[in-house]
Amino acid sequence: MHPPVDEHALDELLEHAADALRAAGCVAVLTGAGVSAESGLPTFRGADGLWEGHRVEEVATPFAFERDPTLVWRFYNARRASLRSVRPNPGHHALVALEEHVGRGHFALITQNVDGLHRSAGSRHVLELHGSLARIRCTGCGQVEERGDALDDLPRCLECNALLRPDVVWFYEALPEVVWQEAEDAVCRCQCLLVAGTSAIVHPAAGLIATARAGGARVIEVNLATTEASRLADVCLRGPSGELLPRLLKKILPEGRLPV
Ligand code: OAD
């Protein structure tokens, strides 16, 4: 439960956030699991954040995969299966409109999400820091493939017979170098960073907020709750991103209308 919203105060904060976006020639966005919550996907650390009693830190590690690859694949296959029926929500669509408004070359959408919903909504410059559930990687020959279909609990590579793994970043693993570099460049260049639906506790992704701030960017947070990002934010918008992001975008679009 979040506290009752004072509509007038919220509208004023939305106006401040809109000013910061209007004044910025270059905009970056950092998203987390909260932006997909209204599409029906569970967040990692919410009340519903456990999977069969396991915390994500217990199944999303290379050690867990070594110890019990079937368990890890069951976890990821459940997440992959849920993707087949989920659709982007109005928050994702508002970020597409933001990219179109700001213009190519001046916008980057950095996401910790592995669900692919930003791309399916139509966002173009998406930097997936934690990989993608729709891709798999061979632990033997390293081949990477797009595979949205159902897989066995212990899938193997057709080429070399080694175990396949999801092409996602696990705890204790490094982020993809090129993507990370691009994300750092984007937050260093931006004049405004919009942070939506993340608890901002997982590093190095969360560190991008302080980097943006150190470079002089205004920071806007959209979240149901106070987070680690809140103390770095110039404006904190409290509420669901599926409602607040469209409201924010309506304020900065010339006709005040989102594309349908
Ligand atoms: P978390 O589950 O840690 O945080 C989700 C955040 O979204 C919380 O701060 C919620 O308050 C907020 N939230 C929930 N519903 C919302 C809504 N409708 N509108 C706005 N905010 C909402 O998820 P992440 O921050 O994405 O990494 O977690 C970061 C990383 O930790 C993930 O990428 C994953 C995980 O372990 C790996 O697997 C490597």
mmCIF file of C-alpha atoms and ligand atoms in Angstrom:
data_model
loop_
_atom_site.group_PDB
_atom_site.id
_atom_site.type_symbol
_atom_site.label_atom_id
_atom_site.label_comp_id
_atom_site.label_asym_id
_atom_site.label_seq_id
_atom_site.Cartn_x
_atom_site.Cartn_y
_atom_site.Cartn_z
ATOM 1 C CA MET A 1 0.000 0.000 0.000
ATOM 2 C CA HIS A 2 1.237 3.467 -0.755
ATOM 3 C CA PRO A 3 -0.068 6.612 0.981
ATOM 4 C CA PRO A 4 -3.072 8.452 -0.490
ATOM 5 C CA VAL A 5 -2.067 10.781 -3.286
ATOM 6 C CA ASP A 6 -2.584 14.531 -2.972
ATOM 7 C CA GLU A 7 -3.576 15.243 -6.590
ATOM 8 C CA HIS A 8 -2.610 18.907 -6.484
ATOM 9 C CA ALA A 9 0.856 18.210 -5.033
ATOM 10 C CA LEU A 10 1.394 15.404 -7.523
ATOM 11 C CA ASP A 11 0.463 17.617 -10.445
ATOM 12 C CA GLU A 12 2.935 20.249 -9.272
ATOM 13 C CA LEU A 13 5.685 17.647 -9.068
ATOM 14 C CA LEU A 14 4.764 16.394 -12.547
ATOM 15 C CA GLU A 15 5.113 19.989 -13.763
ATOM 16 C CA HIS A 16 8.622 20.252 -12.199
ATOM 17 C CA ALA A 17 9.603 16.978 -13.812
ATOM 18 C CA ALA A 18 8.221 18.148 -17.149
ATOM 19 C CA ASP A 19 10.295 21.356 -16.863
ATOM 20 C CA ALA A 20 13.452 19.318 -16.304
ATOM 21 C CA LEU A 21 12.679 17.185 -19.362
ATOM 22 C CA ARG A 22 11.815 20.207 -21.526
ATOM 23 C CA ALA A 23 15.088 21.903 -20.591
ATOM 24 C CA ALA A 24 17.177 18.847 -21.442
ATOM 25 C CA GLY A 25 18.602 18.433 -24.921
ATOM 26 C CA CYS A 26 19.786 14.955 -24.025
ATOM 27 C CA VAL A 27 17.756 12.498 -21.933
ATOM 28 C CA ALA A 28 18.531 9.088 -20.444
ATOM 29 C CA VAL A 29 16.116 6.702 -18.749
ATOM 30 C CA LEU A 30 16.948 3.884 -16.306
ATOM 31 C CA THR A 31 14.235 1.307 -15.733
ATOM 32 C CA GLY A 32 13.734 -1.713 -13.490
ATOM 33 C CA ALA A 33 11.178 -4.431 -12.837
ATOM 34 C CA GLY A 34 8.556 -1.956 -11.550
ATOM 35 C CA VAL A 35 7.823 -0.659 -15.069
ATOM 36 C CA SER A 36 6.726 -4.160 -16.075
ATOM 37 C CA ALA A 37 4.658 -4.785 -12.935
ATOM 38 C CA GLU A 38 1.496 -3.414 -14.560
ATOM 39 C CA SER A 39 2.057 -5.814 -17.457
ATOM 40 C CA GLY A 40 1.666 -8.606 -14.902
ATOM 41 C CA LEU A 41 5.315 -9.518 -14.304
ATOM 42 C CA PRO A 42 6.419 -9.871 -10.683
ATOM 43 C CA THR A 43 9.210 -7.600 -9.400
ATOM 44 C CA PHE A 44 12.250 -9.140 -7.735
ATOM 45 C CA ARG A 45 11.939 -7.725 -4.250
ATOM 46 C CA GLY A 46 8.227 -7.159 -3.791
ATOM 47 C CA ALA A 47 5.953 -9.203 -1.549
ATOM 48 C CA ASP A 48 5.554 -11.564 -4.516
ATOM 49 C CA GLY A 49 9.288 -11.521 -5.238
ATOM 50 C CA LEU A 50 10.027 -15.087 -4.192
ATOM 51 C CA TRP A 51 9.992 -17.989 -6.607
ATOM 52 C CA GLU A 52 9.146 -21.359 -5.006
ATOM 53 C CA GLY A 53 10.600 -19.962 -1.787
ATOM 54 C CA HIS A 54 13.893 -18.894 -3.378
ATOM 55 C CA ARG A 55 15.211 -15.358 -3.485
ATOM 56 C CA VAL A 56 16.521 -14.258 -6.878
ATOM 57 C CA GLU A 57 20.054 -14.127 -5.435
ATOM 58 C CA GLU A 58 19.810 -17.902 -4.845
ATOM 59 C CA VAL A 59 18.943 -18.878 -8.416
ATOM 60 C CA ALA A 60 20.495 -16.148 -10.547
ATOM 61 C CA THR A 61 24.155 -17.003 -9.955
ATOM 62 C CA PRO A 62 26.799 -19.077 -11.766
ATOM 63 C CA PHE A 63 27.211 -21.129 -8.566
ATOM 64 C CA ALA A 64 23.512 -22.009 -8.499
ATOM 65 C CA PHE A 65 23.787 -23.100 -12.147
ATOM 66 C CA GLU A 66 26.815 -25.292 -11.374
ATOM 67 C CA ARG A 67 25.092 -26.827 -8.352
ATOM 68 C CA ASP A 68 21.638 -27.355 -9.803
ATOM 69 C CA PRO A 69 21.164 -26.337 -13.464
ATOM 70 C CA THR A 70 17.691 -27.919 -13.592
ATOM 71 C CA LEU A 71 16.449 -25.653 -10.794
ATOM 72 C CA VAL A 72 17.915 -22.586 -12.496
ATOM 73 C CA TRP A 73 16.405 -23.554 -15.863
ATOM 74 C CA ARG A 74 12.998 -24.164 -14.245
ATOM 75 C CA PHE A 75 13.166 -20.629 -12.819
ATOM 76 C CA TYR A 76 14.064 -19.109 -16.183
ATOM 77 C CA ASN A 77 11.667 -21.286 -18.188
ATOM 78 C CA ALA A 78 8.822 -20.077 -15.927
ATOM 79 C CA ARG A 79 9.862 -16.478 -16.654
ATOM 80 C CA ARG A 80 10.258 -17.177 -20.389
ATOM 81 C CA ALA A 81 6.804 -18.804 -20.522
ATOM 82 C CA SER A 82 5.157 -15.815 -18.838
ATOM 83 C CA LEU A 83 6.619 -13.522 -21.523
ATOM 84 C CA ARG A 84 4.515 -15.161 -24.236
ATOM 85 C CA SER A 85 1.315 -13.682 -22.825
ATOM 86 C CA VAL A 86 2.499 -10.294 -21.487
ATOM 87 C CA ARG A 87 2.174 -7.030 -23.355
ATOM 88 C CA PRO A 88 3.808 -3.623 -22.835
ATOM 89 C CA ASN A 89 1.766 -1.271 -20.625
ATOM 90 C CA PRO A 90 1.142 2.493 -20.969
ATOM 91 C CA GLY A 91 4.416 3.215 -19.103
ATOM 92 C CA HIS A 92 6.419 1.433 -21.809
ATOM 93 C CA HIS A 93 4.471 3.284 -24.512
ATOM 94 C CA ALA A 94 5.092 6.652 -22.840
ATOM 95 C CA LEU A 95 8.845 5.976 -23.002
ATOM 96 C CA VAL A 96 8.534 5.295 -26.745
ATOM 97 C CA ALA A 97 6.850 8.692 -27.093
ATOM 98 C CA LEU A 98 9.637 10.285 -25.020
ATOM 99 C CA GLU A 99 12.289 8.867 -27.352
ATOM 100 C CA GLU A 100 10.417 10.151 -30.401
ATOM 101 C CA HIS A 101 10.025 13.555 -28.784
ATOM 102 C CA VAL A 102 13.663 13.944 -27.682
ATOM 103 C CA GLY A 103 15.017 12.605 -30.961
ATOM 104 C CA ARG A 104 17.505 9.985 -32.047
ATOM 105 C CA GLY A 105 21.059 10.461 -30.902
ATOM 106 C CA HIS A 106 19.924 12.370 -27.823
ATOM 107 C CA PHE A 107 18.129 9.577 -26.001
ATOM 108 C CA ALA A 108 19.020 6.245 -24.399
ATOM 109 C CA LEU A 109 16.786 3.834 -22.532
ATOM 110 C CA ILE A 110 18.924 1.825 -20.134
ATOM 111 C CA THR A 111 17.087 -1.117 -18.629
ATOM 112 C CA GLN A 112 17.843 -3.773 -16.044
ATOM 113 C CA ASN A 113 14.867 -5.742 -17.320
ATOM 114 C CA VAL A 114 15.335 -8.922 -19.323
ATOM 115 C CA ASP A 115 11.717 -9.138 -20.494
ATOM 116 C CA GLY A 116 12.107 -7.344 -23.851
ATOM 117 C CA LEU A 117 8.976 -5.237 -23.270
ATOM 118 C CA HIS A 118 10.656 -1.898 -24.094
ATOM 119 C CA ARG A 119 11.636 -3.211 -27.511
ATOM 120 C CA SER A 120 8.243 -4.770 -28.174
ATOM 121 C CA ALA A 121 6.593 -1.445 -27.274
ATOM 122 C CA GLY A 122 8.741 0.201 -29.962
ATOM 123 C CA SER A 123 11.653 1.806 -28.075
ATOM 124 C CA ARG A 124 14.690 1.906 -30.391
ATOM 125 C CA HIS A 125 17.785 2.839 -28.410
ATOM 126 C CA VAL A 126 17.493 0.244 -25.654
ATOM 127 C CA LEU A 127 20.551 -0.789 -23.645
ATOM 128 C CA GLU A 128 19.836 -4.096 -21.896
ATOM 129 C CA LEU A 129 22.316 -4.137 -19.018
ATOM 130 C CA HIS A 130 21.267 -7.560 -17.718
ATOM 131 C CA GLY A 131 20.775 -9.367 -21.038
ATOM 132 C CA SER A 132 17.596 -10.832 -22.470
ATOM 133 C CA LEU A 133 15.385 -13.777 -21.502
ATOM 134 C CA ALA A 134 14.638 -14.421 -25.173
ATOM 135 C CA ARG A 135 18.307 -15.245 -25.879
ATOM 136 C CA ILE A 136 20.253 -18.345 -24.929
ATOM 137 C CA ARG A 137 24.010 -18.906 -24.854
ATOM 138 C CA CYS A 138 26.014 -22.114 -25.067
ATOM 139 C CA THR A 139 28.317 -22.657 -22.081
ATOM 140 C CA GLY A 140 30.649 -24.623 -24.394
ATOM 141 C CA CYS A 141 30.997 -22.896 -27.774
ATOM 142 C CA GLY A 142 29.556 -19.544 -26.665
ATOM 143 C CA GLN A 143 27.025 -19.315 -29.502
ATOM 144 C CA VAL A 144 24.165 -16.912 -28.785
ATOM 145 C CA GLU A 145 20.683 -17.396 -30.280
ATOM 146 C CA GLU A 146 17.233 -15.794 -30.068
ATOM 147 C CA ARG A 147 14.980 -18.581 -28.678
ATOM 148 C CA GLY A 148 11.515 -17.580 -27.539
ATOM 149 C CA ASP A 149 10.184 -21.154 -27.710
ATOM 150 C CA ALA A 150 9.764 -23.605 -24.820
ATOM 151 C CA LEU A 151 12.969 -25.387 -23.822
ATOM 152 C CA ASP A 152 13.706 -28.538 -21.796
ATOM 153 C CA ASP A 153 14.601 -28.268 -18.139
ATOM 154 C CA LEU A 154 18.190 -29.055 -19.130
ATOM 155 C CA PRO A 155 18.633 -27.864 -22.744
ATOM 156 C CA ARG A 156 21.833 -28.718 -24.649
ATOM 157 C CA CYS A 157 23.601 -27.172 -27.633
ATOM 158 C CA LEU A 158 22.885 -28.946 -30.933
ATOM 159 C CA GLU A 159 26.440 -28.151 -32.127
ATOM 160 C CA CYS A 160 28.650 -29.147 -29.181
ATOM 161 C CA ASN A 161 26.215 -30.753 -26.696
ATOM 162 C CA ALA A 162 27.297 -28.485 -23.838
ATOM 163 C CA LEU A 163 24.620 -27.052 -21.531
ATOM 164 C CA LEU A 164 22.797 -23.972 -22.720
ATOM 165 C CA ARG A 165 22.159 -21.069 -20.353
ATOM 166 C CA PRO A 166 19.958 -17.982 -20.531
ATOM 167 C CA ASP A 167 21.873 -15.014 -22.003
ATOM 168 C CA VAL A 168 21.293 -12.937 -18.911
ATOM 169 C CA VAL A 169 23.731 -11.465 -16.404
ATOM 170 C CA TRP A 170 23.835 -13.304 -13.111
ATOM 171 C CA PHE A 171 25.001 -11.997 -9.758
ATOM 172 C CA TYR A 172 28.832 -12.082 -9.564
ATOM 173 C CA GLU A 173 29.078 -11.772 -13.363
ATOM 174 C CA ALA A 174 30.277 -8.748 -15.313
ATOM 175 C CA LEU A 175 27.861 -6.704 -17.401
ATOM 176 C CA PRO A 176 28.307 -6.798 -21.190
ATOM 177 C CA GLU A 177 31.229 -4.416 -21.764
ATOM 178 C CA VAL A 178 29.975 -2.515 -24.823
ATOM 179 C CA VAL A 179 26.447 -2.034 -23.462
ATOM 180 C CA TRP A 180 27.807 -0.812 -20.124
ATOM 181 C CA GLN A 181 30.138 1.649 -21.826
ATOM 182 C CA GLU A 182 27.245 3.031 -23.873
ATOM 183 C CA ALA A 183 25.108 3.359 -20.736
ATOM 184 C CA GLU A 184 27.842 5.250 -18.889
ATOM 185 C CA ASP A 185 28.343 7.568 -21.876
ATOM 186 C CA ALA A 186 24.597 8.199 -22.062
ATOM 187 C CA VAL A 187 24.278 9.190 -18.398
ATOM 188 C CA CYS A 188 27.397 11.359 -18.581
ATOM 189 C CA ARG A 189 25.986 13.209 -21.611
ATOM 190 C CA CYS A 190 22.381 13.595 -20.454
ATOM 191 C CA GLN A 191 20.944 16.684 -18.792
ATOM 192 C CA CYS A 192 18.054 14.732 -17.349
ATOM 193 C CA LEU A 193 17.880 11.130 -16.082
ATOM 194 C CA LEU A 194 14.467 9.561 -15.541
ATOM 195 C CA VAL A 195 14.656 6.590 -13.143
ATOM 196 C CA ALA A 196 11.553 4.393 -13.129
ATOM 197 C CA GLY A 197 10.528 1.254 -11.259
ATOM 198 C CA THR A 198 13.838 0.247 -9.763
ATOM 199 C CA SER A 199 14.854 -0.291 -6.137
ATOM 200 C CA ALA A 200 18.292 1.023 -7.214
ATOM 201 C CA ILE A 201 20.139 -1.405 -4.993
ATOM 202 C CA VAL A 202 21.819 -3.602 -7.595
ATOM 203 C CA HIS A 203 25.201 -2.313 -8.731
ATOM 204 C CA PRO A 204 26.746 -1.338 -11.034
ATOM 205 C CA ALA A 205 23.415 -0.331 -12.673
ATOM 206 C CA ALA A 206 22.313 1.748 -9.677
ATOM 207 C CA GLY A 207 25.607 3.658 -9.760
ATOM 208 C CA LEU A 208 24.515 5.275 -13.034
ATOM 209 C CA ILE A 209 22.226 7.570 -11.034
ATOM 210 C CA ALA A 210 25.105 9.078 -9.040
ATOM 211 C CA THR A 211 27.162 9.341 -12.241
ATOM 212 C CA ALA A 212 24.394 11.325 -13.946
ATOM 213 C CA ARG A 213 24.048 13.550 -10.921
ATOM 214 C CA ALA A 214 27.823 14.158 -10.716
ATOM 215 C CA GLY A 215 27.690 15.254 -14.365
ATOM 216 C CA GLY A 216 25.049 17.876 -13.527
ATOM 217 C CA ALA A 217 21.936 16.043 -14.766
ATOM 218 C CA ARG A 218 18.552 16.573 -13.109
ATOM 219 C CA VAL A 219 17.178 13.289 -11.780
ATOM 220 C CA ILE A 220 13.485 12.366 -11.784
ATOM 221 C CA GLU A 221 12.292 9.262 -9.965
ATOM 222 C CA VAL A 222 9.026 7.436 -10.674
ATOM 223 C CA ASN A 223 8.323 4.709 -8.135
ATOM 224 C CA LEU A 224 5.601 3.444 -5.809
ATOM 225 C CA ALA A 225 7.962 3.760 -2.865
ATOM 226 C CA THR A 226 11.039 5.560 -1.548
ATOM 227 C CA THR A 227 14.221 3.903 -2.788
ATOM 228 C CA GLU A 228 17.991 4.279 -2.772
ATOM 229 C CA ALA A 229 17.528 6.603 -5.785
ATOM 230 C CA SER A 230 15.234 9.008 -3.930
ATOM 231 C CA ARG A 231 17.961 10.912 -2.093
ATOM 232 C CA LEU A 232 19.657 11.626 -5.439
ATOM 233 C CA ALA A 233 16.470 12.762 -7.161
ATOM 234 C CA ASP A 234 15.402 16.359 -7.786
ATOM 235 C CA VAL A 235 11.800 15.232 -8.186
ATOM 236 C CA CYS A 236 10.213 12.062 -6.763
ATOM 237 C CA LEU A 237 6.918 11.045 -8.358
ATOM 238 C CA ARG A 238 5.138 8.494 -6.177
ATOM 239 C CA GLY A 239 2.763 6.133 -7.938
ATOM 240 C CA PRO A 240 2.537 3.478 -10.639
ATOM 241 C CA SER A 241 4.713 4.128 -13.691
ATOM 242 C CA GLY A 242 1.912 2.921 -15.995
ATOM 243 C CA GLU A 243 -0.079 5.982 -14.901
ATOM 244 C CA LEU A 244 2.588 8.559 -14.088
ATOM 245 C CA LEU A 245 4.781 8.189 -17.169
ATOM 246 C CA PRO A 246 1.869 8.853 -19.585
ATOM 247 C CA ARG A 247 0.803 11.835 -17.447
ATOM 248 C CA LEU A 248 4.341 13.210 -17.523
ATOM 249 C CA LEU A 249 4.604 12.749 -21.281
ATOM 250 C CA LYS A 250 1.295 14.455 -21.904
ATOM 251 C CA LYS A 251 2.747 17.555 -20.266
ATOM 252 C CA ILE A 252 5.718 17.767 -22.598
ATOM 253 C CA LEU A 253 4.213 16.678 -25.912
ATOM 254 C CA PRO A 254 3.167 19.664 -28.049
ATOM 255 C CA GLU A 255 -0.468 18.650 -28.391
ATOM 256 C CA GLY A 256 -0.543 17.131 -24.927
ATOM 257 C CA ARG A 257 -1.609 13.856 -26.454
ATOM 258 C CA LEU A 258 0.183 10.541 -26.559
ATOM 259 C CA PRO A 259 0.276 8.737 -29.916
ATOM 260 C CA VAL A 260 -2.199 5.825 -29.926
HETATM 261 P P1 OAD B 1 13.239 -4.676 -7.704
HETATM 262 O O1 OAD B 1 12.250 -5.774 -7.537
HETATM 263 O O2 OAD B 1 14.428 -4.675 -6.809
HETATM 264 O O3 OAD B 1 12.513 -3.270 -7.503
HETATM 265 C C1 OAD B 1 11.323 -2.965 -8.166
HETATM 266 C C2 OAD B 1 10.980 -1.531 -7.829
HETATM 267 O O4 OAD B 1 9.828 -1.183 -8.577
HETATM 268 C C3 OAD B 1 10.650 -1.265 -6.364
HETATM 269 O O5 OAD B 1 11.351 -0.111 -5.935
HETATM 270 C C4 OAD B 1 9.134 -1.037 -6.353
HETATM 271 O O6 OAD B 1 8.738 -0.076 -5.373
HETATM 272 C C5 OAD B 1 8.910 -0.481 -7.743
HETATM 273 N N1 OAD B 1 7.580 -0.722 -8.321
HETATM 274 C C6 OAD B 1 6.797 -1.826 -8.240
HETATM 275 N N2 OAD B 1 5.685 -1.689 -8.970
HETATM 276 C C7 OAD B 1 5.752 -0.451 -9.545
HETATM 277 C C8 OAD B 1 4.909 0.283 -10.418
HETATM 278 N N3 OAD B 1 3.758 -0.217 -10.882
HETATM 279 N N4 OAD B 1 5.294 1.531 -10.782
HETATM 280 C C9 OAD B 1 6.469 2.055 -10.324
HETATM 281 N N5 OAD B 1 7.303 1.407 -9.500
HETATM 282 C C10 OAD B 1 6.959 0.173 -9.116
HETATM 283 O O7 OAD B 1 13.651 -4.662 -9.247
HETATM 284 P P2 OAD B 1 14.929 -3.999 -9.937
HETATM 285 O O8 OAD B 1 15.285 -2.707 -9.300
HETATM 286 O O9 OAD B 1 14.672 -4.020 -11.390
HETATM 287 O O10 OAD B 1 19.108 -8.426 -11.678
HETATM 288 O O11 OAD B 1 16.036 -5.057 -9.610
HETATM 289 C C11 OAD B 1 17.334 -4.859 -10.141
HETATM 290 C C12 OAD B 1 17.973 -6.170 -10.490
HETATM 291 O O12 OAD B 1 17.911 -7.044 -9.376
HETATM 292 C C13 OAD B 1 17.255 -6.947 -11.579
HETATM 293 O O13 OAD B 1 17.611 -6.538 -12.881
HETATM 294 C C14 OAD B 1 17.733 -8.335 -11.339
HETATM 295 C C15 OAD B 1 17.518 -8.368 -9.833
HETATM 296 O O14 OAD B 1 18.204 -9.275 -9.160
HETATM 297 C C16 OAD B 1 19.628 -9.610 -12.100
HETATM 298 O O15 OAD B 1 18.943 -10.620 -12.239
HETATM 299 C C17 OAD B 1 21.088 -9.551 -12.381
#
